[in-house]
Structures are given as C-alpha cells and as structure tokens.
Amino acid sequence: MSANTDLIYDATRKMLAKYPRFGSEIAKTPIVLTNKVRTGCTDGKKIYINPEHFASVDENRRLYLLSHETLHKIFMHMYRLKDKKRKYEGFRTMEYSL
C-alpha cells in the first residue's frame, strides 16, 4: 500500500471505531485518490480525495473531510441541490475546502 492509501485506511478505521454511522458508510463507499479535485468531493457513489491535501492536514481534518463528504452522500445533496451544483474539472459535485 502507498502512504496515501494507508492514511485513507487509517482514517476509515478510526471513523468505524469513533463514529460507527459514518464509518460504516465510508467503509462501503469507494474512495478515489485524484488530483482533479482541490480537497475532496463526492458524486454520490464515490468519494474523491486529493492525496496531497489529505496528507497535508492533521487527523481531525481528515476525519472531518471523510465525514463531510459522507453527509453529502447520506443526505443526497448532489441530487437534491442539483441546481446549485457546479462543475469542477469534469465532476458534477459540491466541493468543500478547508
């Protein structure tokens, strides 16, 4: 595994232990490492994470990022707020920035 994959795995494991509702949702959601997003985003099916950003922030912000994107998925924001979405580098998403 790469260092970035290890960080994702570690954050997911901690989410499962600390916040089972988020952790179980994150564990069943594919996470894609890509430089096409600035921080992180979701399309409702996958969570896209910028590996450089993820590695540069502390553990609490990593957990926040995963939780934040998971809430978009749980509440189906990408479908409910479709008029407010913006196109970002080919992904129709709502992106957050720290």
PDB file of C-alpha atoms in Angstrom, residues 5-56:
ATOM      1  CA  THR A   5      -3.711   4.623   0.860  1.00  0.00           C
ATOM      2  CA  ASP A   6      -2.501   3.937   4.399  1.00  0.00           C
ATOM      3  CA  LEU A   7      -3.820   7.355   5.515  1.00  0.00           C
ATOM      4  CA  ILE A   8      -7.235   6.630   3.963  1.00  0.00           C
ATOM      5  CA  TYR A   9      -7.344   3.175   5.560  1.00  0.00           C
ATOM      6  CA  ASP A  10      -6.303   4.569   8.943  1.00  0.00           C
ATOM      7  CA  ALA A  11      -8.902   7.364   8.814  1.00  0.00           C
ATOM      8  CA  THR A  12     -11.629   4.913   7.766  1.00  0.00           C
ATOM      9  CA  ARG A  13     -10.705   2.537  10.587  1.00  0.00           C
ATOM     10  CA  LYS A  14     -10.826   5.400  13.112  1.00  0.00           C
ATOM     11  CA  MET A  15     -14.198   6.525  11.781  1.00  0.00           C
ATOM     12  CA  LEU A  16     -15.545   2.989  12.253  1.00  0.00           C
ATOM     13  CA  ALA A  17     -14.351   2.957  15.861  1.00  0.00           C
ATOM     14  CA  LYS A  18     -15.292   6.547  16.807  1.00  0.00           C
ATOM     15  CA  TYR A  19     -18.371   7.188  14.671  1.00  0.00           C
ATOM     16  CA  PRO A  20     -19.869   3.880  13.500  1.00  0.00           C
ATOM     17  CA  ARG A  21     -22.620   5.505  11.390  1.00  0.00           C
ATOM     18  CA  PHE A  22     -20.135   7.468   9.307  1.00  0.00           C
ATOM     19  CA  GLY A  23     -17.542   4.731   9.402  1.00  0.00           C
ATOM     20  CA  SER A  24     -19.876   2.068   8.043  1.00  0.00           C
ATOM     21  CA  GLU A  25     -20.981   4.370   5.224  1.00  0.00           C
ATOM     22  CA  ILE A  26     -17.386   5.318   4.404  1.00  0.00           C
ATOM     23  CA  ALA A  27     -16.282   1.675   4.512  1.00  0.00           C
ATOM     24  CA  LYS A  28     -18.761   0.735   1.780  1.00  0.00           C
ATOM     25  CA  THR A  29     -18.012   3.794  -0.392  1.00  0.00           C
ATOM     26  CA  PRO A  30     -15.170   3.593  -2.917  1.00  0.00           C
ATOM     27  CA  ILE A  31     -12.557   6.290  -2.289  1.00  0.00           C
ATOM     28  CA  VAL A  32     -10.676   7.530  -5.340  1.00  0.00           C
ATOM     29  CA  LEU A  33      -7.384   9.388  -4.962  1.00  0.00           C
ATOM     30  CA  THR A  34      -7.158  12.062  -7.638  1.00  0.00           C
ATOM     31  CA  ASN A  35      -5.506  15.407  -8.241  1.00  0.00           C
ATOM     32  CA  LYS A  36      -8.542  16.567 -10.217  1.00  0.00           C
ATOM     33  CA  VAL A  37     -10.118  17.947  -7.047  1.00  0.00           C
ATOM     34  CA  ARG A  38      -8.648  20.522  -4.708  1.00  0.00           C
ATOM     35  CA  THR A  39      -9.553  18.796  -1.431  1.00  0.00           C
ATOM     36  CA  GLY A  40     -12.412  16.306  -1.645  1.00  0.00           C
ATOM     37  CA  CYS A  41     -15.819  15.805  -3.215  1.00  0.00           C
ATOM     38  CA  THR A  42     -18.438  13.190  -3.947  1.00  0.00           C
ATOM     39  CA  ASP A  43     -20.718  12.275  -6.800  1.00  0.00           C
ATOM     40  CA  GLY A  44     -22.978  10.258  -4.510  1.00  0.00           C
ATOM     41  CA  LYS A  45     -21.342   6.976  -5.455  1.00  0.00           C
ATOM     42  CA  LYS A  46     -17.656   7.577  -4.756  1.00  0.00           C
ATOM     43  CA  ILE A  47     -15.636   9.947  -2.612  1.00  0.00           C
ATOM     44  CA  TYR A  48     -12.811  11.707  -4.452  1.00  0.00           C
ATOM     45  CA  ILE A  49      -9.850  12.817  -2.338  1.00  0.00           C
ATOM     46  CA  ASN A  50      -6.812  14.850  -3.310  1.00  0.00           C
ATOM     47  CA  PRO A  51      -3.980  12.746  -1.838  1.00  0.00           C
ATOM     48  CA  GLU A  52      -1.603  15.692  -1.393  1.00  0.00           C
ATOM     49  CA  HIS A  53      -4.200  17.680   0.523  1.00  0.00           C
ATOM     50  CA  PHE A  54      -5.219  14.662   2.610  1.00  0.00           C
ATOM     51  CA  ALA A  55      -1.593  14.008   3.608  1.00  0.00           C
ATOM     52  CA  SER A  56      -1.003  17.672   4.464  1.00  0.00           C
TER      53      SER A  56
END
